[in-house]
GROMACS .gro file of C-alpha atoms in nm:
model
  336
    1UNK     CA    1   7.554  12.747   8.940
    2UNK     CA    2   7.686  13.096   8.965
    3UNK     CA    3   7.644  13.417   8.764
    4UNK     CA    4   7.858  13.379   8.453
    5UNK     CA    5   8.128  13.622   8.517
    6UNK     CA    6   8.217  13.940   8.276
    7UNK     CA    7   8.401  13.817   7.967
    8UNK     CA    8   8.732  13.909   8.094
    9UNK     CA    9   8.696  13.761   8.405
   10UNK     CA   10   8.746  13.374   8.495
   11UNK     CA   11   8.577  13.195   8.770
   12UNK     CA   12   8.822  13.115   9.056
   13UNK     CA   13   8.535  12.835   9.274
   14UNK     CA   14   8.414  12.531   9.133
   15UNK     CA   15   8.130  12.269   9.192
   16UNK     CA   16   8.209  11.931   9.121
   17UNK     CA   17   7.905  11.756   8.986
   18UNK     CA   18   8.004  11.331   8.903
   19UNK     CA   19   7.690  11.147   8.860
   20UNK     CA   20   7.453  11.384   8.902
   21UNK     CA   21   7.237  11.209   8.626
   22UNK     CA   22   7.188  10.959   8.916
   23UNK     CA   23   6.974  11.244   9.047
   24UNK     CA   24   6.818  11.107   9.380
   25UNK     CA   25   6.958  10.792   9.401
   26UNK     CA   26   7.291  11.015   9.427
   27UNK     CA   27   7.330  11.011   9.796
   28UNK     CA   28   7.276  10.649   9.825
   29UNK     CA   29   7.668  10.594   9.681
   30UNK     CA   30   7.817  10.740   9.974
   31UNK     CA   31   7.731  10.334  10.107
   32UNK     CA   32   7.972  10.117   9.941
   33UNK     CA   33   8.208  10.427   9.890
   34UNK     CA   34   8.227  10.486  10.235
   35UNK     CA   35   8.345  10.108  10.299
   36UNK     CA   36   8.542  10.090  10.050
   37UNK     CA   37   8.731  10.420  10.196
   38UNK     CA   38   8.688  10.211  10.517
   39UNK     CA   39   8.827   9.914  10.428
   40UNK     CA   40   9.129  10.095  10.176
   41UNK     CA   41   9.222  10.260  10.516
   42UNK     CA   42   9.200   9.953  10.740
   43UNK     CA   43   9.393   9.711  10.554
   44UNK     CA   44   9.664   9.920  10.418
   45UNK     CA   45   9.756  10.095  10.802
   46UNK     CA   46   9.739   9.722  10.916
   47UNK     CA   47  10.024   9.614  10.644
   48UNK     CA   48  10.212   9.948  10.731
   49UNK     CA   49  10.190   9.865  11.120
   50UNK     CA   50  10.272   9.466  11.069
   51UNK     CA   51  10.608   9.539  10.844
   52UNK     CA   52  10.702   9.827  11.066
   53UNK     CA   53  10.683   9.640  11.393
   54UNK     CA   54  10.824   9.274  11.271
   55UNK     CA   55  11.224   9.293  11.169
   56UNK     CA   56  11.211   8.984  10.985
   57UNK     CA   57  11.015   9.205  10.714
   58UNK     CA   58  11.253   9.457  10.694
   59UNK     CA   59  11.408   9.347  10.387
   60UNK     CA   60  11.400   9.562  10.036
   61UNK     CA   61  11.103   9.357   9.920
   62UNK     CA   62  10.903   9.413  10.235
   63UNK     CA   63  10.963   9.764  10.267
   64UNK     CA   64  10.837   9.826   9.897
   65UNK     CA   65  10.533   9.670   9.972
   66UNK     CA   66  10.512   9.852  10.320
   67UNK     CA   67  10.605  10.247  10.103
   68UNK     CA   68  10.321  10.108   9.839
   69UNK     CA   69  10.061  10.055  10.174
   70UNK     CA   70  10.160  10.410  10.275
   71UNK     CA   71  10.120  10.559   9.889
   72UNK     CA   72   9.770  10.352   9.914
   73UNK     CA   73   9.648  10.537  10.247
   74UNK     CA   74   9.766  10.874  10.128
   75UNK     CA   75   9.582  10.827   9.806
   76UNK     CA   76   9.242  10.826   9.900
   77UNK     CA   77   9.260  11.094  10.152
   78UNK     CA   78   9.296  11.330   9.908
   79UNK     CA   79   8.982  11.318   9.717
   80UNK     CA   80   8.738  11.039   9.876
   81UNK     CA   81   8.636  11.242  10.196
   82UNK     CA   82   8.520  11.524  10.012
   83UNK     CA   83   8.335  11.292   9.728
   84UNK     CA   84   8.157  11.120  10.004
   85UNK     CA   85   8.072  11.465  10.129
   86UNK     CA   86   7.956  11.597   9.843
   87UNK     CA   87   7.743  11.272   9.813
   88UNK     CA   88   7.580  11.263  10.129
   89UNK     CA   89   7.507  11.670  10.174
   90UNK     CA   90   7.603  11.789   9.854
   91UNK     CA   91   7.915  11.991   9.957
   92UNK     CA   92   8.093  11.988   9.671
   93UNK     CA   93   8.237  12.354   9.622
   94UNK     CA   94   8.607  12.389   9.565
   95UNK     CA   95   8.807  12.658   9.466
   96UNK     CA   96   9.063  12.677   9.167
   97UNK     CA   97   9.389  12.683   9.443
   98UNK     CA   98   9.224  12.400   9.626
   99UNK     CA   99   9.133  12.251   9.274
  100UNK     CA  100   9.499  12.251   9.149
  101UNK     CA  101   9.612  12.127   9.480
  102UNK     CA  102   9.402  11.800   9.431
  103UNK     CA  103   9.496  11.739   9.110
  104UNK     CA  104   9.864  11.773   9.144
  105UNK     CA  105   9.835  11.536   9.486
  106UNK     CA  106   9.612  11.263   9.264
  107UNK     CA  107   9.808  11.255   8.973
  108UNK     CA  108  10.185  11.278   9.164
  109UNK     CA  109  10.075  11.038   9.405
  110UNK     CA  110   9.897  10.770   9.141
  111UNK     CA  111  10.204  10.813   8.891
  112UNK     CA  112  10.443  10.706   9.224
  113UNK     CA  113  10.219  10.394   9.269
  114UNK     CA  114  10.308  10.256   8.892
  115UNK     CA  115  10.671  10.413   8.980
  116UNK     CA  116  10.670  10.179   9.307
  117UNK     CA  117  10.554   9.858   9.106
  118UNK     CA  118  10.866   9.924   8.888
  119UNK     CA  119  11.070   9.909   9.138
  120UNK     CA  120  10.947   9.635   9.258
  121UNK     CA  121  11.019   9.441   8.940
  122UNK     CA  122  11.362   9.526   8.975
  123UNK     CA  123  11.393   9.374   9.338
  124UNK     CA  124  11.251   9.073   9.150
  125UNK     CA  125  11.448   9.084   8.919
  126UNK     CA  126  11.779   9.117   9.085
  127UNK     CA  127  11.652   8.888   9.347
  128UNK     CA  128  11.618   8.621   9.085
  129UNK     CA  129  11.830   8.653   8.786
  130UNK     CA  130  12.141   8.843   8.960
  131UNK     CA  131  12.109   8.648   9.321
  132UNK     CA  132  12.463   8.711   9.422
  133UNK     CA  133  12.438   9.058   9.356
  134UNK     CA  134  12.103   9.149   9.540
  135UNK     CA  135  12.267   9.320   9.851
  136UNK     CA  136  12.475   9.526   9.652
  137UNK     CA  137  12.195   9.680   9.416
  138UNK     CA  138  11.965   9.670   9.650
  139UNK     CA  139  12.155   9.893   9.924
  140UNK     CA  140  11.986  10.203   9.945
  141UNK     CA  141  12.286  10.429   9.796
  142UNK     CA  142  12.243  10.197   9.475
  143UNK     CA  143  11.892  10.166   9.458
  144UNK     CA  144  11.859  10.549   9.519
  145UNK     CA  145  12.022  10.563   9.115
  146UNK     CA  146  11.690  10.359   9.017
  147UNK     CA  147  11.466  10.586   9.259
  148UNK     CA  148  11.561  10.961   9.180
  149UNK     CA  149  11.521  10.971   8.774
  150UNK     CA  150  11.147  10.850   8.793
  151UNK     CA  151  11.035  11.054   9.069
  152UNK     CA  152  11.161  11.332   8.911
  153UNK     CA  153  11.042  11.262   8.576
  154UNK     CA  154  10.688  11.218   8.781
  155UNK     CA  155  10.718  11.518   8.931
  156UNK     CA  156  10.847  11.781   8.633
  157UNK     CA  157  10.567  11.638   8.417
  158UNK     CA  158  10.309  11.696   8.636
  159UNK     CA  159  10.410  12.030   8.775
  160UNK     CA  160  10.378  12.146   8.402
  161UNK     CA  161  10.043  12.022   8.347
  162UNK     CA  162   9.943  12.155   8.691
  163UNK     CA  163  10.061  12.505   8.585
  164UNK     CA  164   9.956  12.549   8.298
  165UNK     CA  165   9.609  12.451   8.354
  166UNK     CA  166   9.618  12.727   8.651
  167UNK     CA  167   9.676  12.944   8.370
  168UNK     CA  168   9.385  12.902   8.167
  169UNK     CA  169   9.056  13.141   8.188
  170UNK     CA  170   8.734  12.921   8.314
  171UNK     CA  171   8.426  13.194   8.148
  172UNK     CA  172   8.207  12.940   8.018
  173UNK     CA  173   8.040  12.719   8.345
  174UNK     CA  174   8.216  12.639   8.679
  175UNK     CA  175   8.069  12.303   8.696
  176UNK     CA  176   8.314  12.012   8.704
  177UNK     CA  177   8.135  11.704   8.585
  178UNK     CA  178   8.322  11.460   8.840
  179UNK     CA  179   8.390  11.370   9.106
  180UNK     CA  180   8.771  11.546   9.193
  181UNK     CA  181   8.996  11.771   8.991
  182UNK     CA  182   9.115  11.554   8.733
  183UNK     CA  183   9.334  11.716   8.454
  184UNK     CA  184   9.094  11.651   8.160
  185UNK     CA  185   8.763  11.715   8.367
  186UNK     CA  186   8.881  12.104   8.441
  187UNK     CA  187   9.092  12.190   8.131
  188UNK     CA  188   8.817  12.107   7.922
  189UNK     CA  189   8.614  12.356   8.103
  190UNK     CA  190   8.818  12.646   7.957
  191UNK     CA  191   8.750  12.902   7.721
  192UNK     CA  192   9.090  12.958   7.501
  193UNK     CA  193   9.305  12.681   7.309
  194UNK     CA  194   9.374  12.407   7.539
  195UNK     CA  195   9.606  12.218   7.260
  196UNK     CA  196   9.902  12.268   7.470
  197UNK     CA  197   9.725  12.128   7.822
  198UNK     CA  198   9.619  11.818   7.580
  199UNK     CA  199   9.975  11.740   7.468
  200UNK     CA  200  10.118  11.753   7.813
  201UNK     CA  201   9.853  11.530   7.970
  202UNK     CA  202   9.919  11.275   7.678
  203UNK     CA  203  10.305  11.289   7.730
  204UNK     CA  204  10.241  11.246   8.101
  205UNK     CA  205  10.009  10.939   8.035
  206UNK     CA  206  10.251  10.792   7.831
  207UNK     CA  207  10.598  10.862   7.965
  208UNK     CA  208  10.498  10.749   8.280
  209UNK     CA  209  10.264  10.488   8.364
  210UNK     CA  210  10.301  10.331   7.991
  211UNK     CA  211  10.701  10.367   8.047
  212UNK     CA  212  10.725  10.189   8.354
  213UNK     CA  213  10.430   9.926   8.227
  214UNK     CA  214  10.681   9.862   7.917
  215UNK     CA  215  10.997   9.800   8.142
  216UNK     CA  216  10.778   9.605   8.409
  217UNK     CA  217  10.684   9.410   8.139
  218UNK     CA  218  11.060   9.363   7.973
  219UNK     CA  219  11.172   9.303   8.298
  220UNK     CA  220  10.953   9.026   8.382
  221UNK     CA  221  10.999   8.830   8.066
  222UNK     CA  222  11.367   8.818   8.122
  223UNK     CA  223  11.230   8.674   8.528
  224UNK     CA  224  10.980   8.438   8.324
  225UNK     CA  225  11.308   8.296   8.078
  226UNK     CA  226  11.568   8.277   8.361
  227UNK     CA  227  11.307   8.065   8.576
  228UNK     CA  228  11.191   7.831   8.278
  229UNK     CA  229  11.525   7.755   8.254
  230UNK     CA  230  11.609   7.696   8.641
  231UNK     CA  231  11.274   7.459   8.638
  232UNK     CA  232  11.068   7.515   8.933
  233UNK     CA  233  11.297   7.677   9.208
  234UNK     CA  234  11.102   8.013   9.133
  235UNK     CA  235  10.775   7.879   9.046
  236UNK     CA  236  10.599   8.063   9.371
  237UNK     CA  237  10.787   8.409   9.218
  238UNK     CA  238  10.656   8.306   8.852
  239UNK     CA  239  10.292   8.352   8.967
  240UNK     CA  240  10.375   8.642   9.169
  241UNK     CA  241  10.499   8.808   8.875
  242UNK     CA  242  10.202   8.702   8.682
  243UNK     CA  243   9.980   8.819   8.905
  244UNK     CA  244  10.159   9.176   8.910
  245UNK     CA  245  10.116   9.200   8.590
  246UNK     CA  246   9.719   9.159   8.544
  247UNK     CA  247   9.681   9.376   8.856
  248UNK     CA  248   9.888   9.677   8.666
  249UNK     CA  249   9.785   9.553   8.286
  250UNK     CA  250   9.398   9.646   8.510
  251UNK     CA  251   9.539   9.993   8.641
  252UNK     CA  252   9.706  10.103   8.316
  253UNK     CA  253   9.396  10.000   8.100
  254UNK     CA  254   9.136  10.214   8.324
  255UNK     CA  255   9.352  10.511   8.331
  256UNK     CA  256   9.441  10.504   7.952
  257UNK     CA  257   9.088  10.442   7.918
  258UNK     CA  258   8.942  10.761   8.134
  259UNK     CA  259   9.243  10.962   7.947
  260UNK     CA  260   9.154  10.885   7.594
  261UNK     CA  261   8.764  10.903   7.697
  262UNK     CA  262   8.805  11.322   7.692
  263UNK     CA  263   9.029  11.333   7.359
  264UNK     CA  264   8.843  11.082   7.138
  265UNK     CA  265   8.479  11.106   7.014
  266UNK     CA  266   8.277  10.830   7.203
  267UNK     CA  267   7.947  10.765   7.333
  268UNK     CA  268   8.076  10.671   7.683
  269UNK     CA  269   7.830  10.903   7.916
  270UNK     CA  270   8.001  11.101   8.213
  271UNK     CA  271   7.886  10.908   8.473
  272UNK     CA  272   8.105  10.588   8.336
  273UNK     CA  273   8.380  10.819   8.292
  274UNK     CA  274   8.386  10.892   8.649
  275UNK     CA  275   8.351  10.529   8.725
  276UNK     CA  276   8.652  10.436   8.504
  277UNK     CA  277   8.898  10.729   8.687
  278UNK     CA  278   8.769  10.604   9.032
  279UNK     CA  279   8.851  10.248   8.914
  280UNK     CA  280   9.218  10.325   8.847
  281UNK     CA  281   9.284  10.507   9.131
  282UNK     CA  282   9.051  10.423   9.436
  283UNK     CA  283   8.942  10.062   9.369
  284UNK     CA  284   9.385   9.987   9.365
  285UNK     CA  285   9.436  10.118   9.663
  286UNK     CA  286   9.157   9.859   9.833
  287UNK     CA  287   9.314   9.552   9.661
  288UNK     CA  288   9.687   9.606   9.673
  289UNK     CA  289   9.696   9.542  10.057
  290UNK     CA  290   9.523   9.175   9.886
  291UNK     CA  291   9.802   9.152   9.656
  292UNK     CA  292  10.102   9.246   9.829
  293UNK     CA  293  10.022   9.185  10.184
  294UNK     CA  294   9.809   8.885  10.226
  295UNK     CA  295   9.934   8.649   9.901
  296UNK     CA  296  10.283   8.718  10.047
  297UNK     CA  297  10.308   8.396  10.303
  298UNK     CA  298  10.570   8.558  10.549
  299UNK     CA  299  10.287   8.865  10.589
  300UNK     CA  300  10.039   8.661  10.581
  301UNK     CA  301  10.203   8.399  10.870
  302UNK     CA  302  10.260   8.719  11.037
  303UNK     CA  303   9.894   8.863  11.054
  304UNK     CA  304   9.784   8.525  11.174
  305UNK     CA  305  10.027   8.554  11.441
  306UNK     CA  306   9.933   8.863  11.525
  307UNK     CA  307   9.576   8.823  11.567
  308UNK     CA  308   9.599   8.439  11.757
  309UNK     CA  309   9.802   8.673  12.027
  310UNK     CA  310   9.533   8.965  11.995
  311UNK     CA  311   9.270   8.725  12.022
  312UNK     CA  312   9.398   8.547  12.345
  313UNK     CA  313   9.523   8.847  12.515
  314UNK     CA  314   9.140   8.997  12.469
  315UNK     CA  315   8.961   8.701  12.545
  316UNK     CA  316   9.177   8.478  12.736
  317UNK     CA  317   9.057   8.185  12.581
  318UNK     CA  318   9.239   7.868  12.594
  319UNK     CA  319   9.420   7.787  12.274
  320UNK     CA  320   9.457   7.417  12.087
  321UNK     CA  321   9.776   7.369  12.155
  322UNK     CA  322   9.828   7.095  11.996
  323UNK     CA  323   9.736   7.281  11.612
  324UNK     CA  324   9.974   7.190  11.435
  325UNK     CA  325   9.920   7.548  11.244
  326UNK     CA  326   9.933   7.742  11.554
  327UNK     CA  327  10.235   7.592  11.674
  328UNK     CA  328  10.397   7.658  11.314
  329UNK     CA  329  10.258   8.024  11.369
  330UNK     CA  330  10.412   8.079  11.726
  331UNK     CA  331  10.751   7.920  11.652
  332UNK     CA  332  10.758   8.208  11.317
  333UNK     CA  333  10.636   8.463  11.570
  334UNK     CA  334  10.896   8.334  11.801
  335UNK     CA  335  11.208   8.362  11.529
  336UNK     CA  336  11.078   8.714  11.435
   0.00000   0.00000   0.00000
């Protein structure tokens, strides 16, 4: 740790510490991290590259899922190189700038992801309830009117609790106990009244990924009633939905949970705390390409496709061709 600095002065580099408790066996996380980060990057540029390349999954639908791969890839990069860093050599200095930076990038960019699976609901939702109207809401000058008042809701809320946690003095330790520059995790460090910071990160928590839960959730209940009443013509979007939701209901839960966990007494220790905020934003961003990409049949059809073709261009081995499944595959291939 460094010198304490002179009362007036506040200290400008950091060292982030998350689960140093873990004290030798500390290193030994950079393991499943590391292929987590691994796979997270894998899987999500493979569901970018297979809806870029293939028209056929060019519709509005598609492409959310494809902008939700590219949130996913961007996410990580932000903070998990230099956590597996500091894990394996124990680099973990940052300054305040670079500190700030970080935490504006992993809060903007996780609030977009529950931003993107509201949007998402709406496709569903005017693709089933309001069929004869899909094209028109969904054409990009009318879907823009859905787009621009959440991003920019995202993005004053968190500029203001960026700024004015740059604007607090840091004279008590420098020592971040986690793992990246979450709000809570530096603010807390500071020596003056932090009420303000507080009541800005619980707005943001709330206005945003709460909001959007709450109209996800409104939105799919009026999905779930119009396809009850259509019988089973929707069924395969019914458990689509339903799985949406326990994927986000996961999400919203962890980061409520690693909010709260700084504002309300508990006995939850720090390293668990650092678990729960890499839950809600790292462990996502490995699953959603699971979610989105491969329980989607026409992605999935197209993968299979993809790597059949791969497979006999590298190896040149002869093919069944009388699979019934790979002949389904290559006339799909074929149409796309």
């Amino acid at each position: 740790m460094n010198d304490l600095p002179a009362q007036n002065n506040s200290f400008i580099h950091f060292k982030l510490n998350g689960f140093y408790n873990l004290g030798e066996l500390r290193p030994f996380l950079f393991i499943p991290f590391s292929l987590m980060f691994l796979l997270s990057i894998t899987a999500n540029s493979t569901l970018i590259y297979l809806i870029k390349s293939q028209n056929s999954l060019h519709s509005p639908m598609y492409v959310l899922i494809g902008v939700m791969a590219v949130v996913d890839l961007i996410l990580p990069i932000i903070f998990v190189p230099n956590m597996l860093l500091s894990f394996l050599f124990n680099w973990s200095g940052i300054s305040l700038t670079g500190c700030l930076i970080q935490m504006f990038g992993i809060h903007f960019v996780g609030t977009f992801q529950n931003t993107l699976l509201l949007w998402m609901a709406l496709d569903r939702y005017f693709a089933i309830c309001k069929p004869l109207y899909y094209q028109k809401y969904m054409e990009i000058p009318n879907f823009l009117k859905f787009v621009v008042v959440p991003v920019i809701r995202n993005g004053l809320l968190i500029v203001t609790m960026v700024s004015l946690a740059g604007k607090l003095t840091f004279c008590a330790t420098n020592v971040i106990d986690h793992c990246f520059c979450e709000h809570m995790a530096l603010v807390q460090l500071a020596c003056g009244d932090i009420t303000i910071n507080n009541i800005v990160g619980l707005v943001s928590a709330f206005l945003i990924p709460t909001t959007d839960f709450i109209l996800i959730s409104l939105s799919y209940v009026v999905i779930f009633t119009s396809v009850l009443k259509s019988g089973k013509t929707h069924m395969k979007a019914l458990n689509t939905c339903i799985t949406h939701l326990i994927v986000l209901s996961f999400s919203l839960t962890s980061a409520l949970t690693a909010f709260l966990s700084y504002r309300i007494k508990n006995n939850i220790s720090s390293s668990i705390r650092v678990f729960i905020s890499i839950v809600y934003l790292f462990f996502t961003c490995c699953f959603h390409p699971i979610i989105y990409g491969w329980r989607t049949k026409e992605i999935r059809q197209t993968f299979l496709m993809f790597v059949l073709v791969w497979m006999k261009q590298l190896y040149t081995v002869p093919i069944e061709r009388n699979s019934e499944r790979v002949k389904e595959l290559r006339r799909q291939y074929v149409q796309v």
